[in-house]
Amino acid sequence: MTIDLNSDLGEGFGPWSMGDDAAMLDVVTSANIACGGHASDPETMYLTLKRAAERGVVVGAHPGYADREGFGRRVIPMTPAEVGRMVAAQIGALAGVAALAGAEVRYVKPHGALGNLAADDRAVADAIVAAVVAQPGSLAVLAISGTELEHAARAAGVAVFSEIYADRAYLPNGRLVPRSQSGAVLHNVEEAATRLIRYFESRQMPVIGGAPIALAGHSVCVHGDTAGAVGMARVLRARLDAAGVPVAPFLGL
Amino acid sequence: MTIDLNSDLGEGFGPWSMGDDAAMLDVVTSANIACGGHASDPETMYLTLKRAAERGVVVGAHPGYADREGFGRRVIPMTPAEVGRMVAAQIGALAGVAALAGAEVRYVKPHGALGNLAADDRAVADAIVAAVVAQPGSLAVLAISGTELEHAARAAGVAVFSEIYADRAYLPNGRLVPRSQSGAVLHNVEEAATRLIRYFESRQMPVIGGAPIALAGHSVCVHGDTAGAVGMARVLRARLDAAGVPVAPFLGL
Amino acid sequence: MTIDLNSDLGEGFGPWSMGDDAAMLDVVTSANIACGGHASDPETMYLTLKRAAERGVVVGAHPGYADREGFGRRVIPMTPAEVGRMVAAQIGALAGVAALAGAEVRYVKPHGALGNLAADDRAVADAIVAAVVAQPGSLAVLAISGTELEHAARAAGVAVFSEIYADRAYLPNGRLVPRSQSGAVLHNVEEAATRLIRYFESRQMPVIGGAPIALAGHSVCVHGDTAGAVGMARVLRARLDAAGVPVAPFLGL
Amino acid sequence: MTIDLNSDLGEGFGPWSMGDDAAMLDVVTSANIACGGHASDPETMYLTLKRAAERGVVVGAHPGYADREGFGRRVIPMTPAEVGRMVAAQIGALAGVAALAGAEVRYVKPHGALGNLAADDRAVADAIVAAVVAQPGSLAVLAISGTELEHAARAAGVAVFSEIYADRAYLPNGRLVPRSQSGAVLHNVEEAATRLIRYFESRQMPVIGGAPIALAGHSVCVHGDTAGAVGMARVLRARLDAAGVPVAPFLGL
């Protein structure tokens, strides 16, 4: 068994950049690329897709609310059907640029507030999955295990892969401890790496307030937009390599 | 031989509409649909695509400069490569929504200032054609005969269809008389219809300052965004029907 | 005593128009002009301000969520402080263009979802009022009687004028019957006009489910963005004129 | 005599930042703050205005083409009158937020492609100056000596201050050597500082291909959006301080 490392990339806009995409693309095996909704534009998409293709990094679409000012972190009131059309347009835009860049969109992972809503709201999750299913190329979905998005994808017969977090604490029900609670985020990268390697050996995730739980995990999310993100990702990858955990994309190229 | 009627449609944005798309879709056989650049948004795309699919109207992408405030009528300084990426993103966005709407994008016709530039600037035309070629589905190009866009498409082996105007005067070299010159626009719809029927019979177009010229014409552009546009299109179609000129899409459904 | 007629105007964007502003400006005495948030742009602002100034129509700022795609009808999650800064920027933008157009911004009326929220949420209302107070020129506020916005304005010592609706039914507490309920909107303009004239004579408003209530009313809102809006406004104005009700701006020019 | 240091600041947008504004505000005496056109939004404006006010840094408006994707570096085809309305809206927006932030807009310096055009095109310069003149508060203009913008401001009776560059080579006619020519930019900060101090002593600027020329200079532009910008500005300021050149705003607070 292998483990994938994914990161949200291509989240600049026009003259503005976000994180060090080039460095992160040397570490991860899958890239969730912004589609011009919460971030990005055709040039940023093209450059990110090109770099991913050159490095053999698998590409996914990372659609979000079309709200650059809020970076897709605010819920914009929309019906599920409207969400579906927005997501379809964003996946399509990335796929259109990917065709020029010699890359191929293989999966979809919703961003920020849209991702959070799709985890809890089945109608929104269904609308996103319907937009995914309609696209050519049998796209997969990358989702947190146990979410409505995962259920919606499975119900639609869409391949779905499970995302875990190395630096986030878990609850006994398999959901993340909210960031507002203390202990939600593991700031020590060595500790996070150790926990990840143990998870890989046991497929059991430690939780707060209970015994470790069985948790599916195909891909580890390493954040792209925070200071020190690349450094943390490098340590994680080095520790996985040293422990003999094979790091590879969850989807073959 | 048949003649196609095409119109620029889906050029509203959010709460704003442009022209009477539903009525125009009952008249035309091909719809050039805005892609979220100079106009439109996922909802407007979806509604227009759905209506086109329901009526058996063939769908083309109508990409333009990403300048809604200027409605794509201003040249935004960009390199040809940047134009190509912008066009790829817009075709992709429309294709992504079309997949949800049960429609299929079959051809591309650039809008406004981008269309004008692509008629005269081979590098821009080449970049647009490269974006078209890269997309799946063997998209065609709809271009004015004799333009650089037509040449670029032919050079790339892309199917290209010729667009003529019923209500515009022509020059001996086959280009349109600029709107700034008097007589450039035929305001009398009966006169335009008569000229179009004669053109269809002879494949010769009358020009200002010379003898009629041979001119390829697969599709007649009927404007969608001016007052009276639908009325003019209806008269044109009725006259063609009455004259026994078969009106049909230039691309089969 | 006099009564003012106000309408939301200048709500086009780029190539798109909304309603018949020129005609409406011949009917109303105060114009709530969009500020580039939910609608408008510098050209639209300038044209609307110029027309208002030429007709002696008093000008107010009509700020809304910066969400043109949703026309300011969606609540964008923002802190009250963020709302205040957004409103300050929008009032300022309109005032900046007004200075060029020979007009002057005299009051503020929030638009759509922002107006609804400011009616119910005191913190948002306070933030809007703080933005108003900070501007030069002693701007007034136009608010529905009994709302938090009215209370916030009074608490800050800002002149506040009360807006009533001729074509909306009222509840015993002075709030509008929600549009989702039947009977919420009076579609018969003669009936609306008659009710308005009676209100003017008695300062009592009929309500659903109770006796008429005392209600302050300095200005009647006539909608600008619906079909038939201008016709309805003209009838209302003609009936008021015929009944000898003096129609004049709530703020002197 | 004193010399001012100015920098383009507040050029982030939503989640994206540009340069280290907080550090630069500790060095400069005047801040040209983006107005939501080529960059910025109400939150970014507010934060930048607040920081400037806290440090006693004088505030100017830095309007640019409303083209965030191109960062105002592309000429958007507009009539001079349209430019005027755009500039008026942007100055107003900044002034509206400044009123909330306890700051005051005192001058205007156009950004990027708009600044370049205003240097060469008198009609555009006149339109910008007309927008400036119309605003309350007797705003000044910051312009490069010898440009059409300077001439337009003088002709309109607007106070105009001259901007010089420490790190750019000059031509005998007082214009900057275009960046495309070698030697256009002085990359050595010590050399730039020495040249600036000599300029201050002599009011003569060295030029390429001729004897030093007399050149008015009230303010030195230190770039805010390049790597190392803050470091260069600090060295410049330290050298000016050490040389006893009094650094102060060109407009009193």
PDB file of N, CA, C and O in Angstrom, chain B residues 1-55:
ATOM      1  N   MET B   1     -27.662  22.363 -50.870  1.00  0.00           N
ATOM      2  CA  MET B   1     -26.917  23.132 -49.868  1.00  0.00           C
ATOM      3  C   MET B   1     -27.853  23.829 -48.878  1.00  0.00           C
ATOM      4  O   MET B   1     -28.956  24.207 -49.236  1.00  0.00           O
ATOM      5  N   THR B   2     -27.365  23.989 -47.698  1.00  0.00           N
ATOM      6  CA  THR B   2     -28.179  24.618 -46.653  1.00  0.00           C
ATOM      7  C   THR B   2     -27.478  25.866 -46.143  1.00  0.00           C
ATOM      8  O   THR B   2     -26.286  26.082 -46.396  1.00  0.00           O
ATOM      9  N   ILE B   3     -28.266  26.677 -45.454  1.00  0.00           N
ATOM     10  CA  ILE B   3     -27.655  27.835 -44.795  1.00  0.00           C
ATOM     11  C   ILE B   3     -28.027  27.784 -43.315  1.00  0.00           C
ATOM     12  O   ILE B   3     -29.139  27.405 -42.947  1.00  0.00           O
ATOM     13  N   ASP B   4     -27.050  28.176 -42.486  1.00  0.00           N
ATOM     14  CA  ASP B   4     -27.235  28.196 -41.039  1.00  0.00           C
ATOM     15  C   ASP B   4     -27.500  29.634 -40.597  1.00  0.00           C
ATOM     16  O   ASP B   4     -27.014  30.581 -41.220  1.00  0.00           O
ATOM     17  N   LEU B   5     -28.269  29.787 -39.528  1.00  0.00           N
ATOM     18  CA  LEU B   5     -28.406  31.100 -38.883  1.00  0.00           C
ATOM     19  C   LEU B   5     -27.788  31.009 -37.503  1.00  0.00           C
ATOM     20  O   LEU B   5     -28.161  30.128 -36.717  1.00  0.00           O
ATOM     21  N   ASN B   6     -26.825  31.901 -37.208  1.00  0.00           N
ATOM     22  CA  ASN B   6     -26.215  31.871 -35.880  1.00  0.00           C
ATOM     23  C   ASN B   6     -26.431  33.201 -35.178  1.00  0.00           C
ATOM     24  O   ASN B   6     -26.578  34.240 -35.820  1.00  0.00           O
ATOM     25  N   SER B   7     -26.433  33.156 -33.846  1.00  0.00           N
ATOM     26  CA  SER B   7     -26.584  34.385 -33.063  1.00  0.00           C
ATOM     27  C   SER B   7     -25.767  34.270 -31.786  1.00  0.00           C
ATOM     28  O   SER B   7     -25.568  33.174 -31.271  1.00  0.00           O
ATOM     29  N   ASP B   8     -25.299  35.419 -31.298  1.00  0.00           N
ATOM     30  CA  ASP B   8     -24.576  35.467 -30.031  1.00  0.00           C
ATOM     31  C   ASP B   8     -25.602  35.462 -28.910  1.00  0.00           C
ATOM     32  O   ASP B   8     -26.392  36.402 -28.792  1.00  0.00           O
ATOM     33  N   LEU B   9     -25.545  34.462 -28.048  1.00  0.00           N
ATOM     34  CA  LEU B   9     -26.590  34.299 -27.031  1.00  0.00           C
ATOM     35  C   LEU B   9     -25.961  34.051 -25.660  1.00  0.00           C
ATOM     36  O   LEU B   9     -24.756  33.875 -25.537  1.00  0.00           O
ATOM     37  N   GLY B  10     -26.806  34.048 -24.641  1.00  0.00           N
ATOM     38  CA  GLY B  10     -26.314  33.832 -23.280  1.00  0.00           C
ATOM     39  C   GLY B  10     -25.392  34.939 -22.832  1.00  0.00           C
ATOM     40  O   GLY B  10     -24.445  34.712 -22.097  1.00  0.00           O
ATOM     41  N   GLU B  11     -25.700  36.166 -23.284  1.00  0.00           N
ATOM     42  CA  GLU B  11     -24.806  37.291 -22.971  1.00  0.00           C
ATOM     43  C   GLU B  11     -25.341  38.157 -21.837  1.00  0.00           C
ATOM     44  O   GLU B  11     -24.997  39.338 -21.739  1.00  0.00           O
ATOM     45  N   GLY B  12     -26.170  37.569 -20.995  1.00  0.00           N
ATOM     46  CA  GLY B  12     -26.539  38.260 -19.770  1.00  0.00           C
ATOM     47  C   GLY B  12     -25.468  38.060 -18.708  1.00  0.00           C
ATOM     48  O   GLY B  12     -24.423  37.444 -18.953  1.00  0.00           O
ATOM     49  N   PHE B  13     -25.724  38.570 -17.516  1.00  0.00           N
ATOM     50  CA  PHE B  13     -24.806  38.344 -16.389  1.00  0.00           C
ATOM     51  C   PHE B  13     -25.599  38.561 -15.102  1.00  0.00           C
ATOM     52  O   PHE B  13     -26.209  39.623 -14.919  1.00  0.00           O
ATOM     53  N   GLY B  14     -25.553  37.573 -14.214  1.00  0.00           N
ATOM     54  CA  GLY B  14     -26.274  37.684 -12.943  1.00  0.00           C
ATOM     55  C   GLY B  14     -27.707  38.135 -13.182  1.00  0.00           C
ATOM     56  O   GLY B  14     -28.455  37.465 -13.909  1.00  0.00           O
ATOM     57  N   PRO B  15     -28.109  39.273 -12.612  1.00  0.00           N
ATOM     58  CA  PRO B  15     -29.508  39.708 -12.735  1.00  0.00           C
ATOM     59  C   PRO B  15     -29.825  40.345 -14.080  1.00  0.00           C
ATOM     60  O   PRO B  15     -30.989  40.645 -14.346  1.00  0.00           O
ATOM     61  N   TRP B  16     -28.802  40.556 -14.904  1.00  0.00           N
ATOM     62  CA  TRP B  16     -29.004  41.326 -16.123  1.00  0.00           C
ATOM     63  C   TRP B  16     -29.150  40.425 -17.346  1.00  0.00           C
ATOM     64  O   TRP B  16     -28.385  39.478 -17.509  1.00  0.00           O
ATOM     65  N   SER B  17     -30.087  40.765 -18.208  1.00  0.00           N
ATOM     66  CA  SER B  17     -30.248  40.021 -19.449  1.00  0.00           C
ATOM     67  C   SER B  17     -29.833  40.891 -20.627  1.00  0.00           C
ATOM     68  O   SER B  17     -29.671  42.101 -20.504  1.00  0.00           O
ATOM     69  N   MET B  18     -29.632  40.226 -21.753  1.00  0.00           N
ATOM     70  CA  MET B  18     -29.223  40.908 -22.991  1.00  0.00           C
ATOM     71  C   MET B  18     -29.996  40.244 -24.131  1.00  0.00           C
ATOM     72  O   MET B  18     -29.741  39.079 -24.443  1.00  0.00           O
ATOM     73  N   GLY B  19     -30.922  40.986 -24.690  1.00  0.00           N
ATOM     74  CA  GLY B  19     -31.713  40.428 -25.778  1.00  0.00           C
ATOM     75  C   GLY B  19     -32.717  39.398 -25.281  1.00  0.00           C
ATOM     76  O   GLY B  19     -32.832  39.152 -24.075  1.00  0.00           O
ATOM     77  N   ASP B  20     -33.454  38.801 -26.225  1.00  0.00           N
ATOM     78  CA  ASP B  20     -34.492  37.824 -25.885  1.00  0.00           C
ATOM     79  C   ASP B  20     -34.031  36.460 -26.393  1.00  0.00           C
ATOM     80  O   ASP B  20     -34.384  36.013 -27.477  1.00  0.00           O
ATOM     81  N   ASP B  21     -33.203  35.810 -25.574  1.00  0.00           N
ATOM     82  CA  ASP B  21     -32.578  34.554 -25.993  1.00  0.00           C
ATOM     83  C   ASP B  21     -33.592  33.483 -26.338  1.00  0.00           C
ATOM     84  O   ASP B  21     -33.422  32.745 -27.318  1.00  0.00           O
ATOM     85  N   ALA B  22     -34.635  33.369 -25.530  1.00  0.00           N
ATOM     86  CA  ALA B  22     -35.603  32.293 -25.743  1.00  0.00           C
ATOM     87  C   ALA B  22     -36.237  32.451 -27.123  1.00  0.00           C
ATOM     88  O   ALA B  22     -36.379  31.466 -27.864  1.00  0.00           O
ATOM     89  N   ALA B  23     -36.585  33.673 -27.486  1.00  0.00           N
ATOM     90  CA  ALA B  23     -37.206  33.902 -28.793  1.00  0.00           C
ATOM     91  C   ALA B  23     -36.194  33.649 -29.917  1.00  0.00           C
ATOM     92  O   ALA B  23     -36.514  33.046 -30.938  1.00  0.00           O
ATOM     93  N   MET B  24     -34.971  34.105 -29.717  1.00  0.00           N
ATOM     94  CA  MET B  24     -33.962  33.944 -30.776  1.00  0.00           C
ATOM     95  C   MET B  24     -33.638  32.474 -31.007  1.00  0.00           C
ATOM     96  O   MET B  24     -33.371  32.062 -32.142  1.00  0.00           O
ATOM     97  N   LEU B  25     -33.668  31.692 -29.935  1.00  0.00           N
ATOM     98  CA  LEU B  25     -33.369  30.262 -30.083  1.00  0.00           C
ATOM     99  C   LEU B  25     -34.444  29.532 -30.887  1.00  0.00           C
ATOM    100  O   LEU B  25     -34.213  28.412 -31.361  1.00  0.00           O
ATOM    101  N   ASP B  26     -35.616  30.157 -31.050  1.00  0.00           N
ATOM    102  CA  ASP B  26     -36.646  29.553 -31.911  1.00  0.00           C
ATOM    103  C   ASP B  26     -36.393  29.856 -33.383  1.00  0.00           C
ATOM    104  O   ASP B  26     -37.056  29.284 -34.245  1.00  0.00           O
ATOM    105  N   VAL B  27     -35.458  30.752 -33.652  1.00  0.00           N
ATOM    106  CA  VAL B  27     -35.210  31.178 -35.027  1.00  0.00           C
ATOM    107  C   VAL B  27     -33.902  30.613 -35.577  1.00  0.00           C
ATOM    108  O   VAL B  27     -33.835  30.174 -36.715  1.00  0.00           O
ATOM    109  N   VAL B  28     -32.854  30.619 -34.760  1.00  0.00           N
ATOM    110  CA  VAL B  28     -31.530  30.257 -35.260  1.00  0.00           C
ATOM    111  C   VAL B  28     -31.305  28.746 -35.234  1.00  0.00           C
ATOM    112  O   VAL B  28     -32.060  28.002 -34.600  1.00  0.00           O
ATOM    113  N   THR B  29     -30.252  28.325 -35.905  1.00  0.00           N
ATOM    114  CA  THR B  29     -29.900  26.907 -35.920  1.00  0.00           C
ATOM    115  C   THR B  29     -28.579  26.648 -35.179  1.00  0.00           C
ATOM    116  O   THR B  29     -28.261  25.505 -34.867  1.00  0.00           O
ATOM    117  N   SER B  30     -27.823  27.720 -34.927  1.00  0.00           N
ATOM    118  CA  SER B  30     -26.590  27.597 -34.138  1.00  0.00           C
ATOM    119  C   SER B  30     -26.526  28.752 -33.151  1.00  0.00           C
ATOM    120  O   SER B  30     -26.865  29.885 -33.494  1.00  0.00           O
ATOM    121  N   ALA B  31     -26.053  28.455 -31.939  1.00  0.00           N
ATOM    122  CA  ALA B  31     -25.981  29.469 -30.880  1.00  0.00           C
ATOM    123  C   ALA B  31     -24.545  29.617 -30.405  1.00  0.00           C
ATOM    124  O   ALA B  31     -23.951  28.657 -29.927  1.00  0.00           O
ATOM    125  N   ASN B  32     -24.005  30.831 -30.551  1.00  0.00           N
ATOM    126  CA  ASN B  32     -22.683  31.149 -30.014  1.00  0.00           C
ATOM    127  C   ASN B  32     -22.909  31.610 -28.581  1.00  0.00           C
ATOM    128  O   ASN B  32     -23.457  32.680 -28.365  1.00  0.00           O
ATOM    129  N   ILE B  33     -22.484  30.818 -27.619  1.00  0.00           N
ATOM    130  CA  ILE B  33     -22.854  31.079 -26.226  1.00  0.00           C
ATOM    131  C   ILE B  33     -21.665  31.622 -25.440  1.00  0.00           C
ATOM    132  O   ILE B  33     -20.587  31.021 -25.424  1.00  0.00           O
ATOM    133  N   ALA B  34     -21.901  32.772 -24.798  1.00  0.00           N
ATOM    134  CA  ALA B  34     -20.852  33.418 -24.004  1.00  0.00           C
ATOM    135  C   ALA B  34     -20.404  32.503 -22.873  1.00  0.00           C
ATOM    136  O   ALA B  34     -21.190  31.703 -22.355  1.00  0.00           O
ATOM    137  N   CYS B  35     -19.148  32.627 -22.480  1.00  0.00           N
ATOM    138  CA  CYS B  35     -18.477  31.634 -21.628  1.00  0.00           C
ATOM    139  C   CYS B  35     -18.015  32.186 -20.278  1.00  0.00           C
ATOM    140  O   CYS B  35     -17.139  31.592 -19.641  1.00  0.00           O
ATOM    141  N   GLY B  36     -18.574  33.321 -19.835  1.00  0.00           N
ATOM    142  CA  GLY B  36     -18.143  33.866 -18.551  1.00  0.00           C
ATOM    143  C   GLY B  36     -16.990  34.839 -18.670  1.00  0.00           C
ATOM    144  O   GLY B  36     -16.453  35.272 -17.652  1.00  0.00           O
ATOM    145  N   GLY B  37     -16.596  35.187 -19.887  1.00  0.00           N
ATOM    146  CA  GLY B  37     -15.529  36.177 -20.073  1.00  0.00           C
ATOM    147  C   GLY B  37     -16.116  37.566 -20.237  1.00  0.00           C
ATOM    148  O   GLY B  37     -16.171  38.339 -19.288  1.00  0.00           O
ATOM    149  N   HIS B  38     -16.599  37.884 -21.434  1.00  0.00           N
ATOM    150  CA  HIS B  38     -17.187  39.206 -21.649  1.00  0.00           C
ATOM    151  C   HIS B  38     -18.603  39.272 -21.089  1.00  0.00           C
ATOM    152  O   HIS B  38     -19.144  40.369 -20.925  1.00  0.00           O
ATOM    153  N   ALA B  39     -19.181  38.121 -20.809  1.00  0.00           N
ATOM    154  CA  ALA B  39     -20.560  38.052 -20.309  1.00  0.00           C
ATOM    155  C   ALA B  39     -20.779  36.653 -19.770  1.00  0.00           C
ATOM    156  O   ALA B  39     -19.941  35.776 -19.943  1.00  0.00           O
ATOM    157  N   SER B  40     -21.925  36.481 -19.112  1.00  0.00           N
ATOM    158  CA  SER B  40     -22.398  35.184 -18.625  1.00  0.00           C
ATOM    159  C   SER B  40     -21.784  34.756 -17.290  1.00  0.00           C
ATOM    160  O   SER B  40     -20.875  35.410 -16.756  1.00  0.00           O
ATOM    161  N   ASP B  41     -22.326  33.697 -16.776  1.00  0.00           N
ATOM    162  CA  ASP B  41     -21.979  33.085 -15.489  1.00  0.00           C
ATOM    163  C   ASP B  41     -22.559  31.672 -15.559  1.00  0.00           C
ATOM    164  O   ASP B  41     -23.311  31.363 -16.488  1.00  0.00           O
ATOM    165  N   PRO B  42     -22.237  30.804 -14.606  1.00  0.00           N
ATOM    166  CA  PRO B  42     -22.705  29.427 -14.742  1.00  0.00           C
ATOM    167  C   PRO B  42     -24.220  29.283 -14.909  1.00  0.00           C
ATOM    168  O   PRO B  42     -24.677  28.438 -15.689  1.00  0.00           O
ATOM    169  N   GLU B  43     -25.003  30.087 -14.208  1.00  0.00           N
ATOM    170  CA  GLU B  43     -26.454  29.969 -14.338  1.00  0.00           C
ATOM    171  C   GLU B  43     -26.938  30.360 -15.732  1.00  0.00           C
ATOM    172  O   GLU B  43     -27.797  29.708 -16.317  1.00  0.00           O
ATOM    173  N   THR B  44     -26.378  31.467 -16.243  1.00  0.00           N
ATOM    174  CA  THR B  44     -26.781  31.933 -17.572  1.00  0.00           C
ATOM    175  C   THR B  44     -26.350  30.928 -18.627  1.00  0.00           C
ATOM    176  O   THR B  44     -27.096  30.628 -19.568  1.00  0.00           O
ATOM    177  N   MET B  45     -25.144  30.386 -18.483  1.00  0.00           N
ATOM    178  CA  MET B  45     -24.682  29.354 -19.417  1.00  0.00           C
ATOM    179  C   MET B  45     -25.630  28.165 -19.397  1.00  0.00           C
ATOM    180  O   MET B  45     -26.049  27.669 -20.445  1.00  0.00           O
ATOM    181  N   TYR B  46     -25.943  27.699 -18.192  1.00  0.00           N
ATOM    182  CA  TYR B  46     -26.770  26.502 -18.074  1.00  0.00           C
ATOM    183  C   TYR B  46     -28.127  26.696 -18.725  1.00  0.00           C
ATOM    184  O   TYR B  46     -28.592  25.856 -19.493  1.00  0.00           O
ATOM    185  N   LEU B  47     -28.770  27.808 -18.404  1.00  0.00           N
ATOM    186  CA  LEU B  47     -30.109  28.062 -18.937  1.00  0.00           C
ATOM    187  C   LEU B  47     -30.071  28.140 -20.465  1.00  0.00           C
ATOM    188  O   LEU B  47     -30.939  27.567 -21.150  1.00  0.00           O
ATOM    189  N   THR B  48     -29.056  28.807 -21.000  1.00  0.00           N
ATOM    190  CA  THR B  48     -28.973  28.966 -22.451  1.00  0.00           C
ATOM    191  C   THR B  48     -28.665  27.631 -23.119  1.00  0.00           C
ATOM    192  O   THR B  48     -29.253  27.288 -24.160  1.00  0.00           O
ATOM    193  N   LEU B  49     -27.762  26.875 -22.538  1.00  0.00           N
ATOM    194  CA  LEU B  49     -27.426  25.561 -23.075  1.00  0.00           C
ATOM    195  C   LEU B  49     -28.634  24.622 -23.064  1.00  0.00           C
ATOM    196  O   LEU B  49     -28.887  23.883 -24.020  1.00  0.00           O
ATOM    197  N   LYS B  50     -29.366  24.645 -21.962  1.00  0.00           N
ATOM    198  CA  LYS B  50     -30.556  23.805 -21.807  1.00  0.00           C
ATOM    199  C   LYS B  50     -31.584  24.147 -22.886  1.00  0.00           C
ATOM    200  O   LYS B  50     -32.131  23.252 -23.534  1.00  0.00           O
ATOM    201  N   ARG B  51     -31.822  25.447 -23.040  1.00  0.00           N
ATOM    202  CA  ARG B  51     -32.792  25.880 -24.053  1.00  0.00           C
ATOM    203  C   ARG B  51     -32.332  25.495 -25.453  1.00  0.00           C
ATOM    204  O   ARG B  51     -33.149  25.098 -26.291  1.00  0.00           O
ATOM    205  N   ALA B  52     -31.053  25.642 -25.730  1.00  0.00           N
ATOM    206  CA  ALA B  52     -30.541  25.283 -27.054  1.00  0.00           C
ATOM    207  C   ALA B  52     -30.720  23.789 -27.290  1.00  0.00           C
ATOM    208  O   ALA B  52     -31.184  23.362 -28.354  1.00  0.00           O
ATOM    209  N   ALA B  53     -30.355  22.987 -26.272  1.00  0.00           N
ATOM    210  CA  ALA B  53     -30.470  21.538 -26.418  1.00  0.00           C
ATOM    211  C   ALA B  53     -31.923  21.123 -26.653  1.00  0.00           C
ATOM    212  O   ALA B  53     -32.212  20.259 -27.490  1.00  0.00           O
ATOM    213  N   GLU B  54     -32.851  21.750 -25.930  1.00  0.00           N
ATOM    214  CA  GLU B  54     -34.264  21.404 -26.076  1.00  0.00           C
ATOM    215  C   GLU B  54     -34.777  21.679 -27.491  1.00  0.00           C
ATOM    216  O   GLU B  54     -35.681  21.018 -27.976  1.00  0.00           O
ATOM    217  N   ARG B  55     -34.210  22.708 -28.150  1.00  0.00           N
ATOM    218  CA  ARG B  55     -34.689  23.091 -29.488  1.00  0.00           C
ATOM    219  C   ARG B  55     -33.840  22.489 -30.598  1.00  0.00           C
ATOM    220  O   ARG B  55     -34.045  22.793 -31.769  1.00  0.00           O
TER     221      ARG B  55
END
